[in-house]
Amino acid sequence: MIRLDNIVATYTTQRGQVNAVDGVTLEIPDSIVMGIAGESGCGKSTLMKVLYGDIGFPLSLSSGSVDYGLVNERGEPVTTDNIRSEWFRHISYIPQSSMSSLNPVVRIRDQFVDFPATAGRKKEVLAQVRDFVQKLGLPPESIDAYPHQLSGGMRQRIMVAMATFFQPEIILADEPTTALDVVVQKSILLLLLDLQKEMRNTIMLVSHDMGVHYQITDKMLIMYAAKVVEYADTDDIFQSPLHPYTLMLTNSLPTIGDERARRGLPGSPPSLWEPQVGCRFAARCPIAADRCRQEEPPLTEYQRGHFSACHFAGDVAALKESMQAGPSLSEVAHDTSKLMLDLEADR
Amino acid sequence: MNTILKTQGLNKVYSLGSFPRTIKVQALDDINLDIESDQPVIVSLVGESGSGKTTLAKVILRLVQPSSGAVTVAGHTVAGKGTRPNHNEFLRTVQPIFQNPFEAFSQHRTVDSYLRETAERVGKLHKDAAIQAVEEALAAVGLQYSDVRGKYPNQFSGGELQRASVARALIPRPQLIVADEPVSMIDASRRMIIINLFMALKEEYRTSFLYITHDLATAYYISDYIAVMNKGRIVEFGDAKQVLSQPQHEYTQLLLDSIPRLNSRWVERRNPTTG
Ligand SMILES: Nc1ncnc2c1ncn2[C@@H]1O[C@H](COP(=O)(O)OP(=O)(O)OP(=O)(O)O)[C@@H](O)[C@H]1O
Ligand SMILES: Nc1ncnc2c1ncn2[C@@H]1O[C@H](COP(=O)(O)OP(=O)(O)OP(=O)(O)O)[C@@H](O)[C@H]1O
Ligand code: SF4
Ligand SMILES: [Mg+2]
Ligand SMILES: [Mg+2]
């Protein structure tokens, strides 16, 4: 079990300090695939950096720490303070836009064997790497190439290979398949899942694609404006969400064969530079009430393993029903006033 | 019936490297599209990465010269050997919307001055008439001239700026708008606002769209027709709902099988809490 205890992660900029992750407390069971979703800028990548222990200027921890539920070679518990010594061996990280984060002037094989974990065993490790990439459907010679000589899909497989080679207990993957076409995306996600099944490690996956979350995650964390707003088993996130934002996120995009008209969620999250009062989603929430604008909703376990931060979690099911009873695509397709309903509010 | 978009034997070969080690890439391989309709239409262009979608868009927009073949938009020949359309007439025929709205505008100019200049140049309008044209185009995308005035691109949200770039494309009142991945950089929760706007503009401005995307679900939602590309060729073309529910070509089927859908999982999963 990985435990996060009131994590506050702060960036220091010329303008001052801003909390990009603001009070996150969580328990993540072992050997699951956990998805993280939410609007651009809500703090997903920052949370991943905190989990990796990659904390350094301009990012700092103003509060809290992570307990990884592991012990190190000296028998001490692994926490934020000492996680860096476990990099590669026990925890690995595929950063966002990692397609371009491979060093362009270094052959792939040298990027593999330059990990601290392989010091002094280059030859032996290289032979293992060749076997391993072959198992992942790449030609063994691909590790002799420079990154630009490989296609986007191959580079992404190499990243997956690097992140899984040492069989770490924890793998962090930030948007690992963005910018790939769906055919290549599927093959990489299935590869990750296969490896996870075999190694039984914990994978944390950031994606903006709710379909990807539905297909491969066991649990999901939904973030909004630096806060966790919902945390539950993936089926519950999709079937019976307890936060209006989650509902909007899973219901705003169309699916093939569904003839329902869809509407976006107008407006944007509040600026994190302003002091926050009440619920951060209130300005965009269709069921916001006065209480929401005054009192911050705490993250509460409404059902076993199902957490939501909403004063009116019990009303979300009815909101879902009303959305599903909305007009059909053919009813709005020629009605410009209906098609343009959200434009006024979208600032 | 009017010809909305027609391509005849369109080819584009890129040469990479220098002699004698040049590599040739056939980005477009004999593209023959013929879209005729009395009503404006939305045509989606989907397919694998590197299959030639952006190249086709650039040829239609005269940003890339085809190696052979020709393109006709709304009866005007816009691309092909020796084609030199009248500049203003071309701007009233086809307009682009790009993926990244922050690249479509100069960071050092206010958005409204850019829009006014477009109106003055294309419509040969005087100042007041140009402002009126800009006001109309902004209203069509739900923005007000008074709110936009004096603001630089970095003072807009991504969604707002993308709408301003749609307004810019509308000012010449073009017959066809070519939109290359116009919503892929916009948050999922707000993407449908732009998609619905395209449908509204098809009605209100009678503009046709060529919508290039990796997202087959939004393609299903807005388009009348769809073209599927693979390795420089159009492998399937037809009514969008028909093609996406009964794909005929093997590659279209593979594409549809690979969408991460919100039902029927690729592999089984468990629920950590309830088992
Ligand atoms: N190096 C930095 N310095 C200052 N602020 C930063 C820095 N990196 C991120 N931020 C800010 O912290 C907030 C959270 O950013 P983060 O990258 O975690 O978001 P995200 O959820 O990963 O977004 P995206 O979906 O766009 O990747 C944003 O407001 C962002 O502007
Ligand atoms: N300027 C160029 N010089 C050489 N080759 C090019 C050039 N532009 C594109 N190509 C090649 O032409 C082919 C088609 O590229 P294009 O950008 O049209 O694909 P696409 O379908 O838009 O891909 P994506 O879905 O990734 O955007 C690719 O093999 C690409 O590498
Ligand atoms: S607390 Fe109120 S404003 Fe916030 S999500 Fe719940 S209902 Fe909406
Ligand atoms: Mg991020
Ligand atoms: Mg492209």
XYZ file of C-alpha atoms and ligand atoms in Angstrom:
694
model
C 0.000 0.000 0.000
C 1.232 3.474 -0.906
C 0.100 6.172 1.533
C -0.010 9.897 0.764
C -0.487 12.084 3.798
C -1.743 15.634 3.197
C 0.566 16.376 0.271
C 0.937 20.065 -0.589
C 3.284 20.637 -3.545
C 4.348 24.197 -4.250
C 6.020 25.939 -7.199
C 8.086 29.004 -6.454
C 7.988 31.532 -9.292
C 8.794 35.207 -9.769
C 5.161 35.955 -9.039
C 5.254 34.103 -5.741
C 4.223 30.646 -4.603
C 1.412 28.498 -5.951
C 0.154 25.156 -4.648
C -0.262 22.876 -7.668
C -1.268 19.930 -5.453
C -3.150 21.145 -2.407
C -3.769 18.681 0.384
C -3.968 15.176 -1.103
C -4.434 12.251 1.305
C -4.783 8.776 -0.244
C -4.143 5.072 0.127
C -3.299 3.149 -3.045
C -3.511 -0.655 -2.842
C -0.620 -2.713 -4.275
C -0.598 -4.357 -7.702
C -3.294 -2.237 -9.335
C -3.406 0.060 -12.331
C -4.472 3.459 -11.089
C -5.610 6.145 -13.511
C -5.350 9.886 -12.919
C -7.555 12.276 -14.914
C -8.563 15.932 -14.873
C -8.299 19.210 -16.774
C -5.011 20.579 -18.087
C -3.148 22.262 -15.212
C -5.020 20.497 -12.396
C -1.812 19.021 -10.977
C -1.556 15.513 -12.467
C 2.079 15.749 -13.570
C 3.015 17.521 -10.334
C 1.522 14.664 -8.327
C 3.517 12.198 -10.448
C 6.727 14.117 -9.719
C 5.940 14.001 -5.999
C 5.300 10.258 -6.216
C 8.618 9.778 -7.991
C 10.335 11.896 -5.366
C 11.641 14.228 -8.059
C 11.306 17.289 -5.862
C 13.662 20.206 -6.367
C 13.522 23.867 -7.306
C 11.060 25.265 -8.371
C 8.987 22.418 -6.856
C 8.928 21.838 -3.107
C 6.785 19.954 -0.606
C 5.125 22.377 1.793
C 3.486 19.572 3.691
C 3.134 15.810 3.852
C 5.085 12.839 2.606
C 4.629 9.548 0.765
C 5.075 6.163 2.470
C 5.703 3.542 -0.227
C 5.042 0.479 1.915
C 8.503 -0.878 1.036
C 11.686 -1.396 3.039
C 15.114 -0.601 1.637
C 18.331 -2.627 1.853
C 19.045 -1.248 5.324
C 15.611 -2.367 6.484
C 14.234 1.170 6.748
C 10.781 2.141 5.435
C 10.918 3.866 2.038
C 9.429 7.370 2.116
C 9.768 10.674 0.259
C 13.059 11.234 2.130
C 14.883 8.222 0.682
C 12.925 7.219 -2.452
C 15.640 8.580 -4.745
C 17.934 5.663 -3.900
C 15.241 3.303 -5.169
C 14.947 4.902 -8.622
C 14.916 2.393 -11.518
C 15.127 -0.643 -9.236
C 11.917 -0.121 -7.259
C 10.220 2.825 -8.954
C 10.354 4.055 -12.560
C 8.874 7.020 -14.372
C 7.830 7.645 -17.972
C 7.540 11.460 -18.024
C 5.019 13.414 -20.104
C 6.141 13.917 -23.743
C 8.820 11.295 -23.182
C 8.820 10.658 -26.941
C 11.197 13.574 -27.042
C 12.845 12.966 -23.681
C 15.181 10.236 -24.893
C 18.579 11.838 -25.335
C 18.849 12.358 -29.129
C 22.649 12.038 -29.376
C 23.056 8.892 -27.279
C 22.354 5.407 -28.631
C 19.390 3.685 -26.937
C 21.632 0.967 -25.451
C 23.785 3.542 -23.684
C 20.715 5.190 -22.182
C 19.786 1.767 -20.780
C 23.080 0.873 -19.178
C 23.716 4.299 -17.715
C 21.347 3.724 -14.811
C 22.992 3.705 -11.376
C 21.450 0.265 -10.888
C 23.639 -1.232 -13.625
C 27.020 0.237 -12.675
C 29.829 -2.229 -13.386
C 27.702 -4.854 -15.131
C 27.359 -3.305 -18.600
C 27.932 -6.381 -20.782
C 25.681 -8.655 -18.804
C 22.896 -6.051 -18.627
C 23.147 -5.331 -22.354
C 22.535 -8.965 -23.230
C 19.499 -8.987 -20.956
C 18.224 -5.761 -22.520
C 18.436 -7.313 -25.998
C 16.384 -10.293 -24.860
C 13.903 -8.057 -23.128
C 13.205 -5.676 -26.030
C 12.731 -8.681 -28.278
C 10.088 -9.961 -25.902
C 8.366 -6.584 -26.242
C 8.157 -6.969 -30.017
C 11.179 -4.853 -30.951
C 14.114 -6.062 -33.021
C 17.151 -6.542 -30.716
C 19.180 -4.200 -32.960
C 16.769 -1.370 -32.166
C 18.793 -0.622 -29.041
C 21.797 0.203 -31.246
C 19.826 3.005 -32.923
C 19.637 6.699 -32.105
C 16.139 7.808 -31.029
C 15.386 9.717 -34.275
C 15.914 6.548 -36.299
C 12.882 4.945 -34.651
C 9.195 5.674 -35.264
C 7.072 7.248 -32.521
C 5.570 3.874 -31.661
C 8.993 2.203 -31.386
C 10.360 5.009 -29.191
C 7.380 4.659 -26.910
C 7.982 0.902 -26.644
C 11.588 1.613 -25.733
C 10.365 3.912 -22.948
C 8.105 1.133 -21.682
C 11.047 -1.277 -21.883
C 13.255 1.044 -19.838
C 10.549 1.581 -17.232
C 9.860 -2.134 -16.776
C 13.297 -3.707 -17.262
C 14.230 -3.813 -13.576
C 10.757 -5.016 -12.606
C 10.134 -2.133 -10.220
C 7.249 -2.348 -7.746
C 5.929 1.021 -8.917
C 5.711 2.398 -12.478
C 4.603 5.972 -13.115
C 3.483 6.735 -16.681
C 2.447 10.294 -17.641
C 0.443 10.317 -20.921
C 2.472 7.429 -22.377
C 0.460 7.102 -25.595
C -0.564 10.652 -26.513
C 0.300 11.603 -30.117
C 0.153 7.978 -31.288
C -2.598 6.656 -33.522
C -5.123 4.334 -31.879
C -3.688 1.186 -33.441
C -0.215 1.779 -32.001
C -1.729 3.059 -28.744
C -3.637 -0.155 -28.205
C -0.580 -2.329 -28.744
C 1.444 -0.335 -26.204
C -1.280 -0.327 -23.564
C -1.798 -4.081 -23.923
C 1.955 -4.547 -23.606
C 1.995 -2.551 -20.347
C -0.945 -4.566 -19.017
C 0.728 -7.861 -19.891
C 3.886 -6.876 -18.064
C 1.885 -5.679 -15.061
C 0.056 -8.981 -14.869
C 3.335 -10.840 -14.905
C 5.270 -8.617 -12.498
C 2.300 -7.631 -10.314
C 3.559 -4.089 -9.860
C 1.533 -0.936 -9.284
C 1.098 1.302 -12.321
C -0.050 4.909 -12.091
C -1.179 6.253 -15.416
C -2.062 9.820 -16.344
C -4.250 10.176 -19.426
C -6.765 12.677 -20.755
C -8.502 9.874 -22.666
C -11.337 8.428 -20.604
C -11.512 5.447 -22.959
C -7.929 4.538 -22.053
C -8.839 4.716 -18.354
C -11.893 2.550 -18.856
C -9.887 -0.058 -20.739
C -6.900 -0.516 -18.478
C -7.299 0.971 -14.973
C -8.645 -0.674 -11.793
C -9.063 2.497 -9.771
C -9.251 6.165 -10.753
C -8.334 9.456 -9.187
C -10.110 12.532 -10.528
C -8.430 15.871 -9.856
C -9.742 19.415 -10.181
C -7.806 22.616 -9.435
C -5.070 20.927 -7.353
C -7.528 18.816 -5.311
C -8.764 15.238 -5.450
C -12.498 15.415 -6.142
C -13.225 11.691 -6.562
C -11.415 8.389 -5.956
C -13.039 5.019 -6.625
C -12.964 1.733 -8.515
C -13.016 2.457 -12.257
C -16.428 0.844 -12.799
C -17.941 3.122 -10.131
C -16.337 6.198 -11.692
C -18.110 5.411 -14.955
C -21.357 3.841 -13.695
C -22.151 5.712 -10.493
C -19.981 8.799 -10.090
C -20.459 10.835 -6.916
C -19.021 14.126 -8.169
C -20.585 16.332 -10.902
C -17.161 17.027 -12.461
C -16.494 13.312 -12.929
C -19.885 12.941 -14.570
C -19.149 15.788 -16.988
C -15.747 14.319 -17.776
C -17.084 10.864 -18.582
C -20.205 12.093 -20.375
C -19.187 15.102 -22.415
C -17.586 13.254 -25.331
C -19.636 11.336 -27.884
C -19.215 7.645 -28.652
C -19.745 5.867 -31.951
C -23.306 4.660 -32.283
C -24.696 6.904 -29.514
C -27.092 9.442 -31.033
C -27.306 11.723 -27.989
C -26.345 15.387 -28.437
C -23.377 16.333 -26.259
C -22.470 19.572 -24.582
C -19.146 20.721 -23.281
C -18.499 22.105 -19.845
C -18.119 25.859 -20.329
C -15.780 28.036 -18.284
C -12.464 27.209 -16.679
C -11.103 26.254 -13.252
C -10.369 29.065 -10.762
C -6.911 30.608 -10.780
C -4.754 28.948 -8.146
C -3.193 32.325 -7.441
C -6.429 33.603 -5.893
C -7.491 32.561 -2.379
C -10.012 29.711 -2.649
C -13.335 29.817 -0.831
C -15.864 26.969 -0.860
C -15.936 24.324 -3.607
C -13.473 25.000 -6.427
C -15.920 23.566 -8.986
C -18.847 25.789 -7.917
C -18.614 28.302 -10.802
C -19.109 25.521 -13.377
C -21.279 23.119 -11.422
C -24.868 22.655 -12.646
C -26.113 21.841 -9.118
C -24.128 24.362 -7.078
C -25.948 25.910 -4.099
C -25.076 28.724 -1.673
C -23.428 26.291 0.718
C -20.992 25.271 -2.035
C -19.727 28.817 -2.420
C -19.031 29.175 1.307
C -17.945 25.811 2.650
C -15.217 23.619 1.180
C -16.440 20.022 0.685
C -14.044 17.515 2.321
C -13.082 14.266 0.550
C -15.487 11.796 2.180
C -15.855 8.012 1.876
C -19.536 7.762 0.882
C -19.372 4.048 0.081
C -16.643 1.545 0.849
C -13.653 2.580 -1.260
C -15.596 5.365 -3.007
C -14.530 8.899 -2.049
C -16.002 12.187 -3.264
C -15.556 15.845 -2.325
C -19.073 17.166 -2.962
C -21.730 18.437 -0.559
C -24.404 16.980 -2.804
C -22.843 13.652 -3.810
C -26.260 12.057 -3.364
C -27.732 14.202 -6.164
C -25.256 13.192 -8.864
C -27.237 10.101 -9.920
C -30.260 12.293 -10.702
C -28.036 14.723 -12.637
C -26.758 11.788 -14.686
C -30.295 10.719 -15.493
C -31.273 14.200 -16.629
C -28.221 14.353 -18.892
C -29.123 11.053 -20.473
C -32.648 12.252 -21.144
C -31.255 15.207 -23.146
C -32.030 15.839 -26.824
C -30.782 13.620 -29.644
C -28.174 14.694 -32.149
C -30.728 14.953 -34.959
C -32.872 17.309 -32.824
C -30.042 19.815 -32.403
C -28.122 19.276 -35.667
C -29.944 22.072 -37.507
C -30.761 24.254 -34.511
C -27.995 26.825 -34.242
C -29.281 28.301 -30.988
C -29.031 24.896 -29.279
C -25.613 24.218 -30.787
C -24.320 27.532 -29.497
C -25.806 27.340 -25.992
C -22.478 27.050 -24.176
C -20.548 29.726 -26.045
C -21.715 32.627 -23.894
C -20.593 30.947 -20.664
C -17.277 29.670 -21.989
C -14.756 32.244 -20.886
C -25.274 19.529 -57.326
C -22.257 21.657 -56.486
C -18.725 20.386 -56.281
C -17.557 21.052 -52.751
C -14.176 19.361 -53.000
C -12.660 17.405 -55.863
C -9.164 15.984 -56.190
C -7.987 14.338 -59.396
C -5.016 11.973 -59.447
C -3.344 13.858 -56.618
C 0.201 12.769 -55.772
C 2.825 14.193 -53.472
C 6.329 12.798 -53.216
C 8.722 14.285 -50.673
C 12.447 13.822 -51.252
C 14.560 13.496 -48.145
C 18.317 13.757 -47.944
C 20.583 14.734 -50.818
C 21.814 12.977 -53.955
C 22.771 10.120 -54.240
C 21.148 9.016 -50.984
C 17.727 10.592 -51.451
C 14.787 8.761 -50.010
C 11.408 9.351 -51.578
C 8.266 9.391 -49.443
C 4.980 9.031 -51.273
C 2.850 11.097 -48.881
C -0.153 11.197 -51.243
C -0.755 8.325 -53.631
C -3.360 8.964 -56.329
C -6.028 10.701 -54.251
C -9.362 10.978 -56.053
C -12.092 12.560 -53.971
C -15.324 13.912 -55.407
C -17.702 15.464 -52.905
C -20.830 16.963 -54.423
C -23.788 18.341 -52.536
C -26.349 21.136 -52.649
C -25.952 21.668 -48.926
C -22.719 22.465 -47.065
C -21.153 19.318 -45.610
C -18.649 18.279 -42.969
C -16.141 15.726 -44.244
C -13.842 13.990 -41.764
C -10.393 12.764 -42.718
C -9.016 10.071 -40.388
C -6.250 7.479 -40.512
C -2.898 6.375 -39.193
C -0.125 8.766 -38.187
C 1.940 9.701 -41.217
C -0.706 8.578 -43.726
C -0.792 11.959 -45.494
C -3.721 13.821 -43.884
C -1.815 17.018 -43.136
C -0.146 16.855 -46.553
C -3.567 16.715 -48.240
C -4.728 19.688 -46.144
C -1.623 21.666 -47.093
C -2.083 20.938 -50.791
C -5.691 22.180 -50.636
C -4.468 25.306 -48.804
C -1.702 25.885 -51.389
C 0.976 25.529 -48.701
C 2.487 22.523 -50.485
C 2.719 21.946 -54.244
C 1.390 18.570 -55.393
C 3.763 16.457 -57.525
C 0.867 15.857 -59.906
C -2.906 16.138 -60.051
C -5.326 18.956 -59.271
C -7.722 20.187 -56.584
C -11.019 21.985 -57.119
C -12.942 23.678 -54.306
C -16.444 25.014 -54.987
C -15.757 25.131 -58.720
C -12.419 26.962 -58.398
C -9.256 25.101 -59.290
C -6.952 25.860 -56.347
C -3.988 23.518 -56.788
C -2.176 21.747 -59.604
C 0.477 22.537 -62.195
C 0.285 26.144 -63.301
C -2.732 27.066 -61.172
C -2.593 30.696 -60.087
C -5.900 31.597 -58.473
C -6.658 35.240 -57.798
C -5.403 35.793 -54.244
C -8.539 37.335 -52.770
C -10.778 34.901 -54.545
C -8.705 32.052 -53.102
C -9.105 33.449 -49.566
C -12.861 33.474 -50.081
C -12.722 29.866 -51.267
C -10.747 28.051 -48.583
C -9.453 28.967 -45.109
C -7.447 27.031 -42.495
C -7.824 26.392 -38.771
C -4.688 24.940 -37.175
C -4.096 22.627 -34.241
C -2.364 25.127 -31.988
C -4.191 28.459 -31.800
C -1.182 30.062 -30.099
C 0.815 29.468 -33.297
C -1.919 30.909 -35.512
C -1.559 34.396 -34.030
C 1.549 36.495 -33.561
C 2.371 36.845 -29.857
C 3.279 40.505 -30.360
C 0.024 41.754 -31.847
C -3.432 42.128 -30.426
C -5.847 39.559 -31.772
C -8.380 42.200 -32.840
C -5.845 44.149 -34.924
C -5.008 40.934 -36.756
C -8.683 40.228 -37.390
C -9.315 43.806 -38.603
C -6.397 43.596 -40.999
C -7.763 40.339 -42.421
C -11.119 42.017 -43.038
C -9.566 45.120 -44.596
C -7.367 43.097 -46.941
C -9.734 40.378 -48.019
C -12.899 42.437 -48.271
C -11.087 45.637 -49.325
C -13.127 47.217 -46.542
C -12.645 50.581 -44.876
C -12.072 50.787 -41.167
C -15.707 50.918 -39.997
C -16.888 48.227 -42.373
C -13.932 46.050 -41.348
C -14.799 46.405 -37.675
C -18.356 45.430 -38.463
C -17.171 42.303 -40.314
C -14.965 41.385 -37.341
C -17.843 41.945 -34.910
C -20.039 39.618 -36.943
C -17.433 36.882 -37.167
C -16.702 37.085 -33.437
C -20.412 36.974 -32.620
C -20.698 33.817 -34.722
C -18.223 32.094 -32.392
C -19.809 33.576 -29.261
C -17.207 36.262 -28.559
C -17.779 39.989 -28.231
C -15.597 42.534 -29.954
C -15.469 44.647 -26.790
C -14.123 41.662 -24.784
C -11.484 40.783 -27.367
C -10.265 44.316 -28.034
C -6.711 45.160 -27.019
C -5.890 41.621 -25.826
C -2.797 39.637 -26.835
C -2.973 35.874 -27.531
C -1.542 34.921 -24.111
C -4.461 36.725 -22.451
C -6.941 34.180 -23.837
C -7.635 30.605 -22.758
C -6.821 27.941 -25.370
C -10.517 27.416 -26.128
C -11.235 31.125 -26.512
C -8.247 31.651 -28.773
C -9.247 28.688 -30.923
C -12.664 30.344 -31.317
C -10.951 33.596 -32.307
C -9.021 31.661 -34.953
C -12.313 30.200 -36.191
C -13.614 33.791 -36.414
C -10.538 34.773 -38.425
C -11.251 31.949 -40.867
C -14.893 33.081 -41.171
C -14.183 36.711 -42.062
C -13.675 36.050 -45.814
C -16.839 33.868 -45.715
C -15.046 30.915 -47.314
C -16.757 27.995 -49.028
C -14.546 25.471 -47.229
C -12.679 25.507 -43.924
C -9.828 23.011 -43.556
C -9.367 22.219 -39.855
C -6.330 20.026 -39.021
C -6.800 18.529 -35.522
C -8.531 21.704 -34.302
C -9.564 20.361 -30.881
C -6.751 17.985 -29.969
C -5.130 20.643 -27.767
C -8.369 21.641 -26.072
C -9.453 20.008 -22.818
C -11.839 17.103 -23.263
C -14.491 18.798 -21.141
C -14.672 21.792 -23.532
C -14.021 20.068 -26.853
C -17.716 19.671 -27.672
C -18.260 23.434 -27.495
C -16.047 23.838 -30.599
C -17.442 20.723 -32.308
C -21.026 21.969 -31.860
C -19.890 25.379 -33.111
C -18.683 23.823 -36.391
C -22.133 22.291 -36.866
C -23.762 25.647 -36.154
C -21.499 27.435 -38.658
C -22.344 24.893 -41.326
C -25.989 25.940 -40.874
C -25.508 29.663 -40.295
C -22.548 30.524 -42.563
C -23.197 27.713 -45.081
C -19.519 26.777 -44.817
C -18.291 23.247 -45.505
C -15.553 21.723 -43.341
C -12.746 19.256 -43.890
C -12.190 18.013 -40.320
C -8.919 16.117 -39.763
C -8.772 14.098 -36.554
C -7.597 10.978 -34.721
C -10.831 10.971 -32.745
C -13.301 8.775 -34.598
C -16.085 9.458 -32.100
C -16.229 13.203 -32.809
C -15.905 12.365 -36.517
C -18.979 10.142 -36.153
C -20.771 12.937 -34.305
C -20.320 15.807 -36.768
C -19.574 14.499 -40.196
C -21.695 13.816 -43.227
C -18.900 12.012 -45.043
C -15.688 10.366 -43.939
C -12.470 9.457 -45.742
C -10.058 6.940 -44.201
C -6.386 7.212 -45.143
C -3.638 4.618 -44.899
C -0.144 4.938 -46.382
C -0.934 7.853 -48.680
C -4.134 6.385 -50.096
C -7.803 6.838 -49.339
C -8.825 3.296 -48.503
C -12.476 3.986 -47.726
C -14.868 6.869 -48.381
C -18.577 7.222 -47.775
C -21.423 8.271 -45.529
C -19.837 8.761 -42.090
C -22.380 6.800 -40.047
C -22.332 3.989 -42.599
C -18.539 3.690 -42.793
C -18.094 3.818 -39.019
C -20.799 1.278 -38.284
C -20.150 -1.072 -41.228
C -16.521 -0.600 -42.231
C -15.603 -2.419 -45.445
C -11.848 -1.970 -45.622
C -9.548 -4.007 -43.399
C -7.703 -0.913 -42.184
C -10.924 0.874 -41.175
C -11.884 -2.234 -39.221
C -8.514 -2.292 -37.464
C -8.898 1.397 -36.616
C -12.362 0.840 -35.156
C -11.174 -2.209 -33.184
C -8.392 -0.155 -31.621
C -10.525 2.698 -30.217
C -10.488 2.559 -26.410
C -14.253 2.434 -26.030
C -16.361 2.971 -22.926
C -17.900 -0.471 -23.203
C -16.552 -3.967 -23.897
C -13.027 -4.141 -22.496
C -9.999 -5.500 -24.392
C -9.018 -7.612 -21.369
C -10.697 -8.392 -18.066
C -10.109 -6.183 -15.058
C -11.087 -6.425 -11.458
C -12.577 -4.032 -8.937
C -10.070 -3.624 -6.080
C -12.768 -2.807 -3.509
C -15.568 -5.180 -4.405
C -13.471 -7.840 -6.114
N 7.875 24.537 -13.332
C 6.745 25.176 -12.960
N 6.790 26.411 -12.419
C 5.667 27.056 -12.048
N 4.424 26.553 -12.171
C 4.310 25.332 -12.705
C 5.454 24.572 -13.130
N 5.023 23.391 -13.636
C 3.683 23.413 -13.517
N 3.248 24.560 -12.968
C 1.849 24.935 -12.671
O 1.299 23.983 -11.775
C -0.042 23.658 -12.146
C -0.172 22.158 -12.352
O 0.638 21.761 -13.459
P 0.763 20.240 -13.922
O 1.817 20.175 -14.949
O 0.886 19.375 -12.725
O -0.678 20.021 -14.586
P -1.242 18.742 -15.382
O -2.504 18.363 -14.685
O -0.204 17.721 -15.558
O -1.637 19.415 -16.779
P -1.545 18.820 -18.292
O -2.786 17.987 -18.465
O -1.605 20.058 -19.134
O -0.280 18.046 -18.434
C -0.362 24.467 -13.373
O -1.076 25.613 -12.971
C 0.984 24.848 -13.924
O 0.923 26.088 -14.582
N 8.180 18.460 -45.367
C 8.316 17.147 -45.434
N 9.443 16.589 -45.949
C 9.572 15.261 -46.030
N 8.642 14.373 -45.639
C 7.511 14.847 -45.125
C 7.285 16.253 -44.984
N 6.053 16.439 -44.427
C 5.541 15.204 -44.226
N 6.409 14.243 -44.644
C 6.164 12.783 -44.626
O 4.984 12.529 -45.366
C 4.199 11.524 -44.752
C 2.817 12.067 -44.449
O 2.908 13.030 -43.405
P 1.631 13.853 -42.883
O 2.125 14.869 -41.927
O 0.827 14.330 -44.034
O 0.835 12.712 -42.103
P -0.477 12.829 -41.170
O -1.464 11.842 -41.698
O -0.921 14.243 -41.051
O 0.095 12.295 -39.773
P -0.371 12.641 -38.260
O -1.651 11.907 -38.018
O 0.737 12.091 -37.414
O -0.517 14.140 -38.157
C 4.987 11.086 -43.516
O 5.736 9.953 -43.853
C 5.870 12.263 -43.228
O 7.044 11.847 -42.548
S -19.900 20.849 -3.634
Fe -21.504 21.962 -4.688
S -20.454 23.084 -6.322
Fe -19.041 21.526 -5.556
S -19.362 19.824 -6.928
Fe -20.713 19.473 -5.187
S -22.653 20.409 -5.793
Fe -21.127 21.173 -7.201
Mg 0.818 16.970 -17.220
Mg -1.089 15.584 -39.360
